[in-house]
CSV table of C-alpha atoms in Angstrom, one decimal:
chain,number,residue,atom,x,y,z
A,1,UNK,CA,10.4,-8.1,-3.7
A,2,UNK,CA,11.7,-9.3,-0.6
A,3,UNK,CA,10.3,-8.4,3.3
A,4,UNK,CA,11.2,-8.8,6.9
A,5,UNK,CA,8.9,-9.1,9.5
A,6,UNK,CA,10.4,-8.1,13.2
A,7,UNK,CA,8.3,-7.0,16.4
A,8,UNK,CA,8.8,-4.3,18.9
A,9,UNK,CA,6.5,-4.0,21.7
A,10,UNK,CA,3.0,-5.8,20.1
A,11,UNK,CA,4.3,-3.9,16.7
A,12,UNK,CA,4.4,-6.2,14.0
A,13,UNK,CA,7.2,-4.7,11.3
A,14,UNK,CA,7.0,-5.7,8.0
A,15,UNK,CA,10.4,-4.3,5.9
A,16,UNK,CA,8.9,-4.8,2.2
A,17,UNK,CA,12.6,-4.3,0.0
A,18,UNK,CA,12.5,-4.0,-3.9
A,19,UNK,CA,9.8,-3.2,-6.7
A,20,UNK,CA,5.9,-4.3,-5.5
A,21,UNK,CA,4.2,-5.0,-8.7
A,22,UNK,CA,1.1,-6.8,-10.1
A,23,UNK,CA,3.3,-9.8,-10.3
A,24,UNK,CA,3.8,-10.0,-6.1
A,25,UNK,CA,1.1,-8.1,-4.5
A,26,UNK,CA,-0.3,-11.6,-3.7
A,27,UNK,CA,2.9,-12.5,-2.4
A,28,UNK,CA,2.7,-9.1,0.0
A,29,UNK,CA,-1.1,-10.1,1.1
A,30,UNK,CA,0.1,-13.2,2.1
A,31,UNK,CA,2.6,-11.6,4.7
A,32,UNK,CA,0.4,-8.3,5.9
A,33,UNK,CA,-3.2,-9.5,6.0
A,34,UNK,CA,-2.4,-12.6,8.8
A,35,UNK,CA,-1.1,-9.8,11.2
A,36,UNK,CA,-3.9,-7.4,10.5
A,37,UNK,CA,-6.5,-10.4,11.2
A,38,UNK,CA,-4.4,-11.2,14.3
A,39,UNK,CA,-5.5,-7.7,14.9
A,40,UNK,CA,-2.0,-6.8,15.3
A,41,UNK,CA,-0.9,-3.3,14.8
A,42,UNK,CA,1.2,-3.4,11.8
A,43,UNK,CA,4.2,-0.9,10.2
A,44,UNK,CA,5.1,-1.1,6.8
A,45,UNK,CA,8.7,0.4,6.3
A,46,UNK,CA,8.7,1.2,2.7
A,47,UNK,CA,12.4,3.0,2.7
A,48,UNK,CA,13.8,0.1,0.2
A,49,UNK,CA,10.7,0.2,-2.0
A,50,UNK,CA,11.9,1.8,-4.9
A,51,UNK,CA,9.2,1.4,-7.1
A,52,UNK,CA,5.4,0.5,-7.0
A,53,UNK,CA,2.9,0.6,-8.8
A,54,UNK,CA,-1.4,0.9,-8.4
A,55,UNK,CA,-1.6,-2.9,-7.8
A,56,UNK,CA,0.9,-2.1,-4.7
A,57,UNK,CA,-0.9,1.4,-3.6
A,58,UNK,CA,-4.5,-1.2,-3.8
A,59,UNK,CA,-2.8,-3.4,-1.2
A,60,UNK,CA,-2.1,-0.5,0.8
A,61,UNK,CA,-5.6,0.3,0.6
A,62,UNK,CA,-6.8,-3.1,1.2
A,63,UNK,CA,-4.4,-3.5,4.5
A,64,UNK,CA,-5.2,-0.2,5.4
A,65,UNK,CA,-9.5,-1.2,5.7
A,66,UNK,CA,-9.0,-4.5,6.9
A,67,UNK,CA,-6.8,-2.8,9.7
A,68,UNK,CA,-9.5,-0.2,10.2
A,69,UNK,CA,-12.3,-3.1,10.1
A,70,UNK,CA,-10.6,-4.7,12.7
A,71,UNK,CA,-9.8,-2.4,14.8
A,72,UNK,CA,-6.4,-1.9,14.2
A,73,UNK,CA,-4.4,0.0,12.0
A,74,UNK,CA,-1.4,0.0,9.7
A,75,UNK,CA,0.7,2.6,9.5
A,76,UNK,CA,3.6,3.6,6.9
A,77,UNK,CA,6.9,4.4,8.0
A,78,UNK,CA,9.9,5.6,6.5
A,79,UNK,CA,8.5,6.1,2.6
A,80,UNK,CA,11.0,6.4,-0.5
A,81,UNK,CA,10.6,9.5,-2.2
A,82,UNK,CA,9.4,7.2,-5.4
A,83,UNK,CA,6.5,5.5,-3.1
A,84,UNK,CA,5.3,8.7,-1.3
A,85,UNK,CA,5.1,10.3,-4.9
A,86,UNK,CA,3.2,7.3,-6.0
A,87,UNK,CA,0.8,7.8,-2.4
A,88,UNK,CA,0.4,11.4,-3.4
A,89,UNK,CA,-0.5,10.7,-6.8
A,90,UNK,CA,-3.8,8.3,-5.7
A,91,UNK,CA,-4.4,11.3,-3.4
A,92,UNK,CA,-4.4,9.0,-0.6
A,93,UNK,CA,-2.0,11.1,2.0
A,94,UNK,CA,-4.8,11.8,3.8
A,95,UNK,CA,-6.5,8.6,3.7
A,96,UNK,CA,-3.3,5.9,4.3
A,97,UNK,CA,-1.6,6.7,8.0
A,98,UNK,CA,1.7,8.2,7.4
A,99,UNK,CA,3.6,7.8,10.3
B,1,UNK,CA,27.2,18.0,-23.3
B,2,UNK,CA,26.8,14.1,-23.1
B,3,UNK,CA,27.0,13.5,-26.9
B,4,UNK,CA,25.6,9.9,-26.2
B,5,UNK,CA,22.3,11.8,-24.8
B,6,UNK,CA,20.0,12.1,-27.9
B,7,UNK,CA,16.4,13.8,-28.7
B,8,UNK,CA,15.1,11.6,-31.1
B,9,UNK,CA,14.4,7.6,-30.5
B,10,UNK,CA,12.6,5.1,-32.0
B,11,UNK,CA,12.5,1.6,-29.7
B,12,UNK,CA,10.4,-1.3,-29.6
B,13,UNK,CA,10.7,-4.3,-27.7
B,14,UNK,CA,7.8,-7.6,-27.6
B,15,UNK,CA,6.7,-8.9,-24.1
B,16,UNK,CA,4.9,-11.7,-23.1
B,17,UNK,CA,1.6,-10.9,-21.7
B,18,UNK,CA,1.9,-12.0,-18.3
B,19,UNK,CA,2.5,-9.9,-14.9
B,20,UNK,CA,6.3,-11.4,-15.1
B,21,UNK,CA,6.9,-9.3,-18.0
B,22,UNK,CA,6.2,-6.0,-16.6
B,23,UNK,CA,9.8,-5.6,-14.5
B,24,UNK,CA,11.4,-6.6,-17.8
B,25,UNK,CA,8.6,-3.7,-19.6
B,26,UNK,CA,9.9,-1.1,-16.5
B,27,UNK,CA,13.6,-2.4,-17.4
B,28,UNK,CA,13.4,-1.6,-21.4
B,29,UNK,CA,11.5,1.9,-20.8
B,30,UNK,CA,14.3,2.3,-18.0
B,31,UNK,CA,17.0,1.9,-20.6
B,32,UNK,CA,15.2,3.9,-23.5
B,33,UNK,CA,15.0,7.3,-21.5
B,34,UNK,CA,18.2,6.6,-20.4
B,35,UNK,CA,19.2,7.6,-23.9
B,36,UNK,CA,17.8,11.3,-23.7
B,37,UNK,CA,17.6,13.9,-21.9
B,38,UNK,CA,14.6,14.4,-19.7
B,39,UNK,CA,14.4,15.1,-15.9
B,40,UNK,CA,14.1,11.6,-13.4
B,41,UNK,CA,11.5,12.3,-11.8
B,42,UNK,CA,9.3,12.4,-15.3
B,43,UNK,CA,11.7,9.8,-16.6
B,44,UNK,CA,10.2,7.9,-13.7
B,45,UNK,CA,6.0,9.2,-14.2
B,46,UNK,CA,6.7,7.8,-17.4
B,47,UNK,CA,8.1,4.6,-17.0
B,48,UNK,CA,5.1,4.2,-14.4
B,49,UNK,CA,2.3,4.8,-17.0
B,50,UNK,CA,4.1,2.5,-19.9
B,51,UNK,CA,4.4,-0.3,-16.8
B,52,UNK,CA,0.5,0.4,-15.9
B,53,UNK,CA,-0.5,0.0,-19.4
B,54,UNK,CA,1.1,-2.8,-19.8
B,55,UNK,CA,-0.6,-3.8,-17.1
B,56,UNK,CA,-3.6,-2.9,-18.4
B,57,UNK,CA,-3.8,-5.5,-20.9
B,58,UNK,CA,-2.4,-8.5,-18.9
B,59,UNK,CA,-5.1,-7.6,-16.6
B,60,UNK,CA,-8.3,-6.4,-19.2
B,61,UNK,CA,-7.2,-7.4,-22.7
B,62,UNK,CA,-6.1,-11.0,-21.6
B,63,UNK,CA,-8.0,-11.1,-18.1
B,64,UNK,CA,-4.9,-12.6,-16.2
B,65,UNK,CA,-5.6,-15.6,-18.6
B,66,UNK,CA,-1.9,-17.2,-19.1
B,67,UNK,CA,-0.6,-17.2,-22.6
B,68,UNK,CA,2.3,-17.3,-24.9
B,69,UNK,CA,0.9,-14.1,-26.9
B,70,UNK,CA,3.3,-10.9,-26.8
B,71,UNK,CA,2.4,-7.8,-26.8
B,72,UNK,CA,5.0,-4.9,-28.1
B,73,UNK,CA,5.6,-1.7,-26.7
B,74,UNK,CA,7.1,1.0,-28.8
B,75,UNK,CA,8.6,4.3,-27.7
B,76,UNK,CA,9.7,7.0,-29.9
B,77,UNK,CA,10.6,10.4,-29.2
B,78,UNK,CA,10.4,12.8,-32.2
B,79,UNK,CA,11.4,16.9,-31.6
B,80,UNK,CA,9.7,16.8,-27.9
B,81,UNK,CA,6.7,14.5,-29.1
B,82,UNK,CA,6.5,11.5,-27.3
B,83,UNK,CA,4.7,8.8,-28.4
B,84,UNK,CA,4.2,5.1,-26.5
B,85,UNK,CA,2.3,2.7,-28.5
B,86,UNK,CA,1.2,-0.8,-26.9
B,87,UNK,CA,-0.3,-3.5,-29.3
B,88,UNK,CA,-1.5,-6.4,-28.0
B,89,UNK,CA,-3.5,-9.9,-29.9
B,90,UNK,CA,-6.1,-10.0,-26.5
B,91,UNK,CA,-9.9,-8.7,-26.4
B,92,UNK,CA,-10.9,-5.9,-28.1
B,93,UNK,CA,-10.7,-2.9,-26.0
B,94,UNK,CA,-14.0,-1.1,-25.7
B,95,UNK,CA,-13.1,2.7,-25.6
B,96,UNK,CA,-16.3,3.8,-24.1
B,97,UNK,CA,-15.5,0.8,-21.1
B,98,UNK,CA,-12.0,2.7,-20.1
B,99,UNK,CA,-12.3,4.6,-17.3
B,100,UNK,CA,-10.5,5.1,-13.7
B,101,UNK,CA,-12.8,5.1,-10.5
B,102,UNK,CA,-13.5,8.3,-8.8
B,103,UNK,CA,-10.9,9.3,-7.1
B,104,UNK,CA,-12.5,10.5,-3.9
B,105,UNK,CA,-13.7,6.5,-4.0
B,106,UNK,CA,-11.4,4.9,-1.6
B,107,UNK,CA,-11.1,1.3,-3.1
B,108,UNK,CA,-8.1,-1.3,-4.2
B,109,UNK,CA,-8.1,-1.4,-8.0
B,110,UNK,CA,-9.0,1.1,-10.4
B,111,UNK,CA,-6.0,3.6,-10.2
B,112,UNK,CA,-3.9,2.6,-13.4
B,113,UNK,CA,-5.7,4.2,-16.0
B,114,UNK,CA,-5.7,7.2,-13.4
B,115,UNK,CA,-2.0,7.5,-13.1
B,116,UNK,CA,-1.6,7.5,-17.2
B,117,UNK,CA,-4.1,10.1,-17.4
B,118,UNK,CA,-2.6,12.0,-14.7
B,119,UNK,CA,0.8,11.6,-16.7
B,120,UNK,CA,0.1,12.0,-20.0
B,121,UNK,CA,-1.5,14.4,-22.4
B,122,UNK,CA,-3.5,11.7,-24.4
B,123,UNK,CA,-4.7,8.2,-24.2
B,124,UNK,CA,-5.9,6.8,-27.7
B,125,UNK,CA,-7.0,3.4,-28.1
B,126,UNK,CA,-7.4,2.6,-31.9
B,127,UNK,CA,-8.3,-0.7,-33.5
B,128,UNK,CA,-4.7,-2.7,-34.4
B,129,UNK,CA,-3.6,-3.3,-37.8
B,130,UNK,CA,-2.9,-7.1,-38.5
B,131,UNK,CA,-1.6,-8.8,-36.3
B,132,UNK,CA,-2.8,-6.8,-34.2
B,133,UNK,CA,-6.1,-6.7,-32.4
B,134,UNK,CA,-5.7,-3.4,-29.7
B,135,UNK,CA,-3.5,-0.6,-30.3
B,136,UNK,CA,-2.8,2.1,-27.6
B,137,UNK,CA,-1.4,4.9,-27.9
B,138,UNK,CA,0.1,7.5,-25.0
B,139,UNK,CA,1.4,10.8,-25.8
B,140,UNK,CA,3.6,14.1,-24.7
B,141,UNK,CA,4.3,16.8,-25.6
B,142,UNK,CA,8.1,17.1,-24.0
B,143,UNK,CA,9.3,20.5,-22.8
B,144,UNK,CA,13.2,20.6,-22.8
């Protein structure tokens, strides 16, 4: 997995490119949960995730209640086909903000 | 027809049990349905339940304890039944323990054994035979 963080107008962007597995959802805490407790809102652009698995969908979930906890929130843009399935799947389309 | 697209396989591969492995699991179950003829999108449920599996037992069976144990992973495809069988050398797996969380339970963690339910017809976890300690066993029933 690599990732790109850029901002636009108080927007913290994270690009996250490749496969988020067990083996790097540390590595994608450490870039998303300092912006969320900056209370920064945050977009995840998942169009280059071509794979993930639960341990990524748990660090949406975790992102996606620390953002809420604090007031802010983190929205998901631009999902691959494979990640959206993956969303739908947990049943969490409802839940995670789908922008 | 492809005449290098078959119905019937038979592949195993051993892993070591650590979270590096499991891009190198999704690789091998990558290449193995490459070899027959099933639609991507299940091509793809399925390489997501053998990778949760796996990750199963790096994350219960060994508790993300580092080792140099391998676990092996064998898929074999036999006149549309598909069966996925994971033996591993960690800590006996308590059948009765195995279970997802609620769905409707909004939490991180919990949601591997949901997705392999969700994508297979059977989960079976029988005791290994030597060397063995756990044996797991997914299956399909594959509609052409």
């Amino acid at each position: 997995m690599s990732y790109k963080v850029t901002e636009e107008n108080n927007v913290s962007i994270v690009h996250l490119d490749g496969e988020i597995d067990m083996d790097v959802t540390e590595k994608a805490k450490e870039v998303i949960m300092p912006l969320i407790e900056a209370k920064k809102e945050v977009h995840l652009n998942l169009k280059d995730v071509q794979y993930m698995d639960s341990s990524g969908i748990s660090v949406l979930i975790e992102s996606h209640q620390k953002a809420t906890e604090l007031g802010t929130k983190v929205v998901l843009k631009d999902i691959s086909k494979s990640v959206l399935k993956v969303i739908m799947m947990a049943k969490l389309e409802q839940i995670l903000n789908l922008g | 027809m492809n005449s290098s697209v078959e119905n019937n396989i038979s592949e195993k591969k051993d892993f070591v049990v650590s979270s590096s492995s499991l891009k190198d699991v999704r690789s091998f179950s990558r290449e193995v349905f490459s070899k027959v003829n099933l639609n991507q999108d299940l091509k793809d449920e399925l390489v997501l339940a053998i990778a949760e599996a796996a990750q199963n037992i790096v994350k219960h069976a060994y508790q993300n304890q580092e080792t140099d144990d391998k676990m092996e992973i064998k898929i074999s495809l036999d006149n549309g039944e598909l069966e996925i069988g994971f033996f591993d050398k960690g800590r006996p797996v308590d059948n009765s323990n195995v279970r997802h969380r609620k769905i409707d339970d909004v939490k991180p963690g919990g949601l591997g054994t949901f997705f392999i339910k969700q994508i297979m017809d059977a989960v079976v976890f029988k005791e290994g035979e030597k060397p063995w300690i756990n044996h797991l066993i997914l299956t399909k029933k594959i509609n052409y």
